[in-house]
C-alpha cells in the first residue's frame, strides 16, 4: 500500500469486536489472563499496550523496519538506543546536532564509559577517517542537522557503516518517513522526536526508535520494558491521529518555508541563510537524492546579537519558543535555547553564532509570516 494510505488509515481495522475506525485508547495498566499459561497477547502496559502497539506497528511499516518502540520523548528513545552499547565503545557522531542529544552523550554516555568522536556528518571523508578509530561501534547522524541544516550523504555513510560493521543510527526528525526513509539508505535504526512533525500540533512529547532487524527491535523493546520510558496510551492515540494528516501538513509546511526562504534570501538584513530547498544551498542536490521534500526548517544570521533581541521581542505572527514541526511558526535562538550545552569553540567552528536564528515554518498563510519578518527586520 502507498505510504499516504497507510497514514490515512493509521490505527484503523484493529478492533474487529466493535469495528471502531479510530483506534480505541486502551487506558489499562494490566490485562486479564484467561487462565494460567494463557494470554490475550497483552499483560502489562509497560511491556505492551494495544494503542501503543498500533502506533509502533504503523511506524515500523512506514519505515520498512522490523519493529518500532514508542517512547515518552525523543530523548528517551535515544537514551534506549545508547544502552545498546557497552563500556569502552566509541561512537562517531555529527558535531552540529540537537543540543539535547549532545548533552545526553556528554553527561550520560561518558560517565558510562562511552566515547564520542564529533565530526561534520556532511563531510563523508571526515566520517570515513573517524570510523578507522579502534573500538568504534556506532555512527549517529541527523539527516538534516540542527540548526545549520547540513545534509548527510546517507548512502555513502550507510556503505561505510556496513564496511566497518558499526550500527548506523539516523535521527530523521526533520524529514519524517513521508519524505525520507533512512533504512532505504543503509540505516540500522531510525530515531524520531515525534514531538515535532509526526505529532505536529505542539501539544505532546513522544519519541520513536525503528529497527531494521528483528534482533535489534527486540533488544530495544527489552530495554524499553526494563527501563520503562514508554509512551502512554492517550499520547499514542494523539500521535496516530496526527499521522493521518502528515502528508498534507508537510506539503503546506514546505510551501510556506520555500516562500519565506525566497523572501529572506533577497533581504539586505540577512547575512547567511541556510535552507536546503533553495537551489543555491550547498545541500540542495544531495537532499534531493535522499528526500522527497526539503523540510520547513531554516536558519539565518542577522548583523548583530542586539538585532536578535529586538526580533524576538517584536515578532507578532511567529512565536518565540523552542520547538518545531507544529502548526504554529516558531522562532528559536539556538545559542541560548537549544544548544547552550555545546562548548563555545565547537559552536564558533560550526557557525552557531550569537547572531543565528532558527525558524520552524508552520501552517499559517505565508504572506503573514513574510510581513512579520519584514517588519522585525526593518
Ligand atoms: C527535539 C529533538 C530531539 C529530542 O526530542 P524530544 O521529544 O524533545 O525529547 C531529538 N532530535 C532532534 C533532531 C530534535 O529536534
CSV table of C-alpha atoms and ligand atoms in Angstrom, one decimal:
chain,number,residue,atom,x,y,z
A,1,UNK,CA,0.0,0.0,0.0
A,2,UNK,CA,1.1,3.5,-0.7
A,3,UNK,CA,2.5,5.5,2.3
A,4,UNK,CA,-0.3,8.0,2.3
A,5,UNK,CA,-2.9,5.2,2.5
A,6,UNK,CA,-1.1,3.7,5.5
A,7,UNK,CA,-1.0,7.1,7.1
A,8,UNK,CA,-4.7,7.9,6.4
A,9,UNK,CA,-5.7,4.6,8.0
A,10,UNK,CA,-3.2,4.6,10.8
A,11,UNK,CA,-4.8,2.6,13.7
A,12,UNK,CA,-7.9,1.6,11.7
A,13,UNK,CA,-9.2,-2.0,11.2
A,14,UNK,CA,-7.7,-3.0,14.6
A,15,UNK,CA,-10.8,-3.6,16.6
A,16,UNK,CA,-12.9,-6.4,15.0
A,17,UNK,CA,-15.2,-6.6,18.0
A,18,UNK,CA,-16.7,-3.1,17.5
A,19,UNK,CA,-15.4,-2.1,14.1
A,20,UNK,CA,-14.1,1.1,15.5
A,21,UNK,CA,-12.4,3.1,12.8
A,22,UNK,CA,-10.4,5.2,15.2
A,23,UNK,CA,-8.1,3.1,17.3
A,24,UNK,CA,-9.5,2.8,20.8
A,25,UNK,CA,-7.5,4.3,23.7
A,26,UNK,CA,-6.7,1.4,26.0
A,27,UNK,CA,-6.3,3.0,29.3
A,28,UNK,CA,-5.5,-0.2,31.2
A,29,UNK,CA,-2.3,-0.8,33.0
A,30,UNK,CA,-2.9,-4.6,33.2
A,31,UNK,CA,-4.7,-7.2,31.1
A,32,UNK,CA,-6.7,-10.1,32.5
A,33,UNK,CA,-5.4,-13.6,31.6
A,34,UNK,CA,-8.0,-16.2,30.5
A,35,UNK,CA,-6.1,-18.9,32.5
A,36,UNK,CA,-2.7,-20.0,33.7
A,37,UNK,CA,-0.3,-20.1,30.8
A,38,UNK,CA,-2.8,-18.2,28.5
A,39,UNK,CA,-2.7,-14.6,27.4
A,40,UNK,CA,-4.5,-12.2,25.2
A,41,UNK,CA,-1.1,-11.1,23.9
A,42,UNK,CA,-1.1,-8.3,26.5
A,43,UNK,CA,-0.3,-8.5,30.2
A,44,UNK,CA,1.1,-5.2,31.4
A,45,UNK,CA,1.2,-1.8,29.6
A,46,UNK,CA,4.9,-1.1,30.2
A,47,UNK,CA,5.6,-4.2,28.1
A,48,UNK,CA,2.9,-3.7,25.5
A,49,UNK,CA,-0.3,-1.7,25.2
A,50,UNK,CA,-2.8,-2.2,22.3
A,51,UNK,CA,-2.9,1.6,21.4
A,52,UNK,CA,0.8,2.0,21.6
A,53,UNK,CA,1.3,-1.2,19.6
A,54,UNK,CA,-0.9,0.1,16.8
A,55,UNK,CA,1.3,3.2,16.6
A,56,UNK,CA,4.5,1.2,16.7
A,57,UNK,CA,3.4,-1.2,14.0
A,58,UNK,CA,2.3,1.7,11.8
A,59,UNK,CA,5.7,3.4,12.1
A,60,UNK,CA,7.6,0.2,11.5
A,61,UNK,CA,5.6,-0.4,8.3
A,62,UNK,CA,6.2,3.2,7.2
A,63,UNK,CA,9.9,2.9,7.7
A,64,UNK,CA,10.3,-0.5,6.2
A,65,UNK,CA,11.6,-1.7,9.6
A,66,UNK,CA,11.2,-5.0,11.5
A,67,UNK,CA,9.8,-3.3,14.6
A,68,UNK,CA,9.4,0.0,16.4
A,69,UNK,CA,9.2,1.2,20.0
A,70,UNK,CA,7.3,4.3,21.1
A,71,UNK,CA,8.9,6.3,24.0
A,72,UNK,CA,7.8,9.2,26.2
A,73,UNK,CA,10.1,11.6,24.3
A,74,UNK,CA,12.7,11.7,21.6
A,75,UNK,CA,15.4,11.8,24.3
A,76,UNK,CA,14.1,8.6,25.9
A,77,UNK,CA,14.3,6.9,22.5
A,78,UNK,CA,17.9,8.0,22.0
A,79,UNK,CA,18.7,7.0,25.6
A,80,UNK,CA,17.4,3.5,25.0
A,81,UNK,CA,19.5,3.2,21.8
A,82,UNK,CA,22.6,4.3,23.7
A,83,UNK,CA,22.0,1.4,26.1
A,84,UNK,CA,22.7,-1.0,23.2
A,85,UNK,CA,26.4,-0.1,23.6
A,86,UNK,CA,28.9,-1.3,26.2
A,87,UNK,CA,31.6,0.5,28.3
A,88,UNK,CA,34.6,1.2,26.1
A,89,UNK,CA,32.6,1.5,22.9
A,90,UNK,CA,33.1,4.6,20.7
A,91,UNK,CA,30.5,6.3,18.5
A,92,UNK,CA,31.2,8.7,15.7
A,93,UNK,CA,28.5,11.4,15.8
A,94,UNK,CA,27.6,14.6,14.0
A,95,UNK,CA,29.0,17.7,15.6
A,96,UNK,CA,26.2,20.0,14.5
A,97,UNK,CA,23.4,18.2,16.3
A,98,UNK,CA,20.4,18.7,18.6
A,99,UNK,CA,21.7,20.1,21.8
A,100,UNK,CA,19.8,17.6,24.0
A,101,UNK,CA,21.5,14.7,22.1
A,102,UNK,CA,24.9,16.3,22.7
A,103,UNK,CA,24.0,16.6,26.4
A,104,UNK,CA,23.0,13.0,26.7
A,105,UNK,CA,26.2,11.9,25.0
A,106,UNK,CA,28.4,14.0,27.2
A,107,UNK,CA,26.7,14.0,30.6
A,108,UNK,CA,25.2,10.5,30.5
A,109,UNK,CA,27.2,8.5,27.9
A,110,UNK,CA,30.6,9.5,29.0
A,111,UNK,CA,30.1,8.5,32.7
A,112,UNK,CA,29.0,5.1,31.3
A,113,UNK,CA,32.4,4.9,29.6
A,114,UNK,CA,31.1,5.5,26.1
A,115,UNK,CA,33.3,7.8,24.0
A,116,UNK,CA,32.0,10.2,21.3
A,117,UNK,CA,34.0,11.4,18.3
A,118,UNK,CA,32.5,14.5,16.8
A,119,UNK,CA,32.8,15.1,13.1
A,120,UNK,CA,31.0,17.1,10.3
A,121,UNK,CA,28.5,14.5,9.3
A,122,UNK,CA,28.1,16.1,5.9
A,123,UNK,CA,31.8,15.5,5.2
A,124,UNK,CA,31.9,11.9,4.2
A,125,UNK,CA,35.7,11.8,4.2
A,126,UNK,CA,35.8,13.1,7.7
A,127,UNK,CA,33.4,10.3,8.8
A,128,UNK,CA,35.4,7.7,7.0
A,129,UNK,CA,38.5,8.8,8.8
A,130,UNK,CA,36.9,8.8,12.2
A,131,UNK,CA,35.4,5.3,11.6
A,132,UNK,CA,39.0,4.0,11.5
A,133,UNK,CA,39.4,4.7,15.2
A,134,UNK,CA,39.6,1.4,17.1
A,135,UNK,CA,36.5,0.4,19.1
A,136,UNK,CA,34.1,2.5,17.1
A,137,UNK,CA,30.8,0.6,17.3
A,138,UNK,CA,28.3,3.2,16.2
A,139,UNK,CA,27.7,6.1,13.7
A,140,UNK,CA,25.0,8.6,14.6
A,141,UNK,CA,23.9,11.4,12.3
A,142,UNK,CA,21.0,13.7,11.7
A,143,UNK,CA,19.9,13.7,8.0
A,144,UNK,CA,19.5,17.4,8.2
A,145,UNK,CA,21.5,18.9,11.0
A,146,UNK,CA,20.1,21.2,13.7
A,147,UNK,CA,20.3,24.2,13.4
A,148,UNK,CA,22.6,24.6,10.4
A,149,UNK,CA,20.7,22.3,8.0
A,150,UNK,CA,23.7,20.5,6.6
A,151,UNK,CA,22.9,17.3,4.7
A,152,UNK,CA,24.5,13.9,5.5
A,153,UNK,CA,25.1,11.6,2.5
A,154,UNK,CA,23.2,8.7,3.9
A,155,UNK,CA,24.0,6.3,1.1
A,156,UNK,CA,27.8,6.8,1.4
A,157,UNK,CA,27.6,6.7,5.2
A,158,UNK,CA,25.5,3.6,5.1
A,159,UNK,CA,28.1,1.9,3.0
A,160,UNK,CA,30.9,3.0,5.3
A,161,UNK,CA,28.9,1.8,8.3
A,162,UNK,CA,28.5,-1.6,6.7
A,163,UNK,CA,32.1,-1.9,5.8
A,164,UNK,CA,33.2,-1.1,9.3
A,165,UNK,CA,30.4,-3.2,10.9
A,166,UNK,CA,29.1,-0.4,13.0
A,167,UNK,CA,25.5,0.4,13.9
A,168,UNK,CA,24.2,3.2,11.7
A,169,UNK,CA,21.7,5.4,13.7
A,170,UNK,CA,19.9,8.2,11.9
A,171,UNK,CA,17.8,10.9,13.5
A,172,UNK,CA,15.2,11.7,10.9
A,173,UNK,CA,13.1,14.1,13.0
A,174,UNK,CA,13.3,17.0,10.4
A,175,UNK,CA,12.1,15.0,7.4
A,176,UNK,CA,9.8,12.1,8.6
A,177,UNK,CA,9.2,8.9,6.7
A,178,UNK,CA,6.9,10.7,4.2
A,179,UNK,CA,10.0,12.4,2.7
A,180,UNK,CA,12.9,10.3,3.6
A,181,UNK,CA,13.3,6.7,4.8
A,182,UNK,CA,16.8,6.2,6.1
A,183,UNK,CA,16.6,2.4,6.1
A,184,UNK,CA,16.5,2.5,2.3
A,185,UNK,CA,19.9,4.2,2.6
A,186,UNK,CA,21.5,1.8,5.0
A,187,UNK,CA,20.3,2.9,8.4
A,188,UNK,CA,20.0,0.2,11.1
A,189,UNK,CA,18.0,2.4,13.4
A,190,UNK,CA,15.8,5.4,12.6
A,191,UNK,CA,15.0,7.8,15.5
A,192,UNK,CA,12.3,10.4,15.8
A,193,UNK,CA,11.4,13.1,18.1
A,194,UNK,CA,7.7,12.6,17.4
A,195,UNK,CA,7.1,15.8,19.4
A,196,UNK,CA,7.9,17.6,16.2
A,197,UNK,CA,6.3,16.9,12.7
A,198,UNK,CA,4.8,13.5,13.5
A,199,UNK,CA,2.9,15.0,16.4
A,200,UNK,CA,2.6,18.3,14.5
A,201,UNK,CA,0.5,20.3,16.9
A,202,UNK,CA,2.9,21.4,19.7
A,203,UNK,CA,0.7,19.5,22.2
A,204,UNK,CA,2.7,16.4,23.1
A,205,UNK,CA,6.1,14.8,23.6
A,206,UNK,CA,7.0,11.4,22.1
A,207,UNK,CA,9.9,9.5,20.6
A,208,UNK,CA,10.2,6.6,18.3
A,209,UNK,CA,13.0,4.1,17.5
A,210,UNK,CA,12.5,1.9,14.5
A,211,UNK,CA,14.9,-1.0,13.9
A,212,UNK,CA,15.8,-2.7,10.6
A,213,UNK,CA,16.2,-6.2,12.0
A,214,UNK,CA,14.0,-8.3,14.4
A,215,UNK,CA,17.0,-8.8,16.6
A,216,UNK,CA,17.6,-5.1,17.1
A,217,UNK,CA,13.9,-4.4,17.5
A,218,UNK,CA,13.8,-7.0,20.3
A,219,UNK,CA,16.8,-5.5,22.1
A,220,UNK,CA,15.3,-2.1,22.0
A,221,UNK,CA,11.9,-3.4,23.2
A,222,UNK,CA,13.7,-5.2,26.0
A,223,UNK,CA,15.4,-2.0,27.1
A,224,UNK,CA,12.2,-0.1,26.9
A,225,UNK,CA,10.3,-2.6,29.1
A,226,UNK,CA,13.2,-2.8,31.5
A,227,UNK,CA,13.7,1.0,31.9
A,228,UNK,CA,10.1,2.0,31.4
A,229,UNK,CA,10.1,5.2,29.4
A,230,UNK,CA,7.0,4.2,27.4
A,231,UNK,CA,4.5,6.4,25.6
A,232,UNK,CA,1.1,6.4,27.3
A,233,UNK,CA,-2.0,5.2,25.6
A,234,UNK,CA,-3.6,8.6,25.2
A,235,UNK,CA,-0.5,10.1,23.7
A,236,UNK,CA,-0.1,7.1,21.4
A,237,UNK,CA,-3.6,7.8,20.1
A,238,UNK,CA,-2.9,11.5,19.6
A,239,UNK,CA,0.1,10.5,17.5
A,240,UNK,CA,-2.0,8.0,15.4
A,241,UNK,CA,-4.5,10.8,14.9
A,242,UNK,CA,-1.7,13.2,13.8
A,243,UNK,CA,-0.2,10.7,11.3
A,244,UNK,CA,-3.4,10.8,9.3
A,245,UNK,CA,-2.8,14.4,8.1
A,246,UNK,CA,1.0,14.2,8.0
A,247,UNK,CA,1.5,14.4,4.2
A,248,UNK,CA,-1.0,17.3,3.9
A,249,UNK,CA,0.8,19.2,6.7
A,250,UNK,CA,4.2,18.6,5.3
A,251,UNK,CA,3.2,19.9,1.9
A,252,UNK,CA,2.0,23.1,3.3
A,253,UNK,CA,4.9,23.4,5.7
A,254,UNK,CA,7.3,23.2,2.8
A,255,UNK,CA,5.4,25.5,0.5
A,256,UNK,CA,5.5,28.2,3.2
A,257,UNK,CA,9.1,27.5,4.0
A,258,UNK,CA,10.1,28.0,0.4
A,259,UNK,CA,8.2,31.3,0.2
A,260,UNK,CA,9.9,32.5,3.4
A,261,UNK,CA,13.3,31.4,2.3
A,262,UNK,CA,12.9,33.2,-1.0
A,263,UNK,CA,11.9,36.3,0.8
A,264,UNK,CA,14.8,36.1,3.2
A,265,UNK,CA,17.4,35.3,0.5
A,266,UNK,CA,16.7,38.7,-1.1
A,267,UNK,CA,16.7,40.7,2.2
A,268,UNK,CA,19.5,43.1,2.9
A,269,UNK,CA,19.5,42.5,6.7
A,270,UNK,CA,20.2,38.8,6.3
A,271,UNK,CA,23.9,37.7,6.4
A,272,UNK,CA,23.7,34.0,5.9
A,273,UNK,CA,20.7,31.8,5.1
A,274,UNK,CA,20.5,28.0,5.5
A,275,UNK,CA,17.6,26.3,3.7
A,276,UNK,CA,18.4,23.2,1.6
A,277,UNK,CA,15.2,23.8,-0.5
A,278,UNK,CA,17.0,26.7,-2.3
A,279,UNK,CA,18.9,25.5,-5.4
A,280,UNK,CA,21.8,27.8,-4.2
A,281,UNK,CA,22.1,25.9,-0.9
A,282,UNK,CA,25.2,23.5,-0.7
A,283,UNK,CA,23.0,20.6,0.4
A,284,UNK,CA,20.2,21.0,-2.2
A,285,UNK,CA,21.3,18.4,-4.7
A,286,UNK,CA,22.3,15.8,-2.1
A,287,UNK,CA,19.0,16.2,-0.2
A,288,UNK,CA,17.1,16.0,-3.5
A,289,UNK,CA,18.5,12.5,-3.9
A,290,UNK,CA,17.6,11.4,-0.4
A,291,UNK,CA,14.3,13.0,0.2
A,292,UNK,CA,11.0,13.9,-1.5
A,293,UNK,CA,10.9,17.2,0.4
A,294,UNK,CA,13.4,19.8,1.7
A,295,UNK,CA,11.8,20.4,5.0
A,296,UNK,CA,10.4,23.5,6.6
A,297,UNK,CA,13.3,24.4,9.0
A,298,UNK,CA,15.5,27.3,8.1
A,299,UNK,CA,18.2,29.3,9.9
A,300,UNK,CA,19.8,32.7,9.2
A,301,UNK,CA,22.2,35.2,10.6
A,302,UNK,CA,21.4,38.8,11.3
A,303,UNK,CA,24.0,41.6,11.7
A,304,UNK,CA,24.3,41.6,15.5
A,305,UNK,CA,23.1,39.9,18.6
A,306,UNK,CA,21.3,43.2,19.6
A,307,UNK,CA,19.2,42.7,16.5
A,308,UNK,CA,18.3,39.2,17.7
A,309,UNK,CA,16.9,40.6,20.9
A,310,UNK,CA,14.7,43.1,19.1
A,311,UNK,CA,13.4,40.5,16.7
A,312,UNK,CA,12.5,38.1,19.5
A,313,UNK,CA,10.7,40.9,21.3
A,314,UNK,CA,8.7,42.2,18.4
A,315,UNK,CA,7.5,39.2,16.3
A,316,UNK,CA,3.7,39.1,16.1
A,317,UNK,CA,2.9,36.1,14.0
A,318,UNK,CA,6.0,33.9,14.8
A,319,UNK,CA,6.0,32.7,18.4
A,320,UNK,CA,9.3,32.8,20.3
A,321,UNK,CA,9.6,29.3,21.6
A,322,UNK,CA,11.9,26.3,21.4
A,323,UNK,CA,10.4,23.5,19.4
A,324,UNK,CA,9.5,22.8,15.8
A,325,UNK,CA,7.3,20.9,13.4
A,326,UNK,CA,3.9,22.2,14.6
A,327,UNK,CA,1.1,24.2,13.1
A,328,UNK,CA,2.4,27.4,14.6
A,329,UNK,CA,5.5,29.1,13.2
A,330,UNK,CA,8.2,29.4,15.9
A,331,UNK,CA,11.4,31.4,16.1
A,332,UNK,CA,14.2,30.0,18.2
A,333,UNK,CA,17.6,31.4,19.4
A,334,UNK,CA,19.7,28.2,19.3
A,335,UNK,CA,22.7,29.6,21.2
A,336,UNK,CA,20.6,30.1,24.3
A,337,UNK,CA,17.6,27.8,23.9
A,338,UNK,CA,18.6,24.5,22.3
A,339,UNK,CA,22.4,24.4,22.0
A,340,UNK,CA,23.6,26.0,25.3
A,341,UNK,CA,25.3,22.7,26.2
A,342,UNK,CA,27.6,22.7,23.2
A,343,UNK,CA,31.0,24.2,24.1
A,344,UNK,CA,31.8,27.7,22.7
A,345,UNK,CA,34.7,26.6,20.5
A,346,UNK,CA,32.6,24.0,18.7
A,347,UNK,CA,29.8,26.4,18.4
A,348,UNK,CA,32.0,29.0,16.8
A,349,UNK,CA,33.7,26.5,14.5
A,350,UNK,CA,30.4,25.1,13.1
A,351,UNK,CA,28.9,28.6,12.7
A,352,UNK,CA,26.4,28.5,15.6
A,353,UNK,CA,26.9,32.2,16.5
A,354,UNK,CA,25.1,34.7,18.7
A,355,UNK,CA,23.6,36.1,15.5
A,356,UNK,CA,21.9,32.9,14.4
A,357,UNK,CA,18.1,32.5,14.5
A,358,UNK,CA,16.2,29.3,13.6
A,359,UNK,CA,12.7,29.3,12.1
A,360,UNK,CA,10.2,26.4,12.1
A,361,UNK,CA,7.7,27.4,9.4
A,362,UNK,CA,4.2,26.4,10.3
A,363,UNK,CA,0.8,26.2,8.5
A,364,UNK,CA,-0.2,29.9,8.6
A,365,UNK,CA,-0.7,32.0,5.4
A,366,UNK,CA,2.9,32.6,4.1
A,367,UNK,CA,2.1,36.3,3.5
A,368,UNK,CA,1.5,36.9,7.2
A,369,UNK,CA,4.8,35.2,8.0
A,370,UNK,CA,6.7,37.3,5.5
A,371,UNK,CA,5.1,40.5,6.6
A,372,UNK,CA,6.0,39.7,10.2
A,373,UNK,CA,9.6,39.1,9.2
A,374,UNK,CA,9.8,42.2,7.0
A,375,UNK,CA,8.5,44.3,9.9
A,376,UNK,CA,11.0,43.0,12.5
A,377,UNK,CA,14.0,43.1,10.1
A,378,UNK,CA,13.5,46.7,9.3
B,1,LIG,C1,13.5,17.7,19.6
B,1,LIG,C2,14.6,16.9,19.1
B,1,LIG,C3,15.1,15.8,19.8
B,1,LIG,C4,14.6,15.4,21.2
B,1,LIG,O1,13.3,15.0,21.2
B,1,LIG,P1,12.3,15.3,22.5
B,1,LIG,O2,11.0,14.8,22.0
B,1,LIG,O3,12.3,16.8,22.7
B,1,LIG,O4,12.8,14.6,23.6
B,1,LIG,C5,16.0,15.0,19.2
B,1,LIG,N1,16.4,15.2,17.9
B,1,LIG,C6,16.0,16.3,17.2
B,1,LIG,C7,16.5,16.5,15.9
B,1,LIG,C8,15.1,17.1,17.8
B,1,LIG,O5,14.6,18.2,17.1
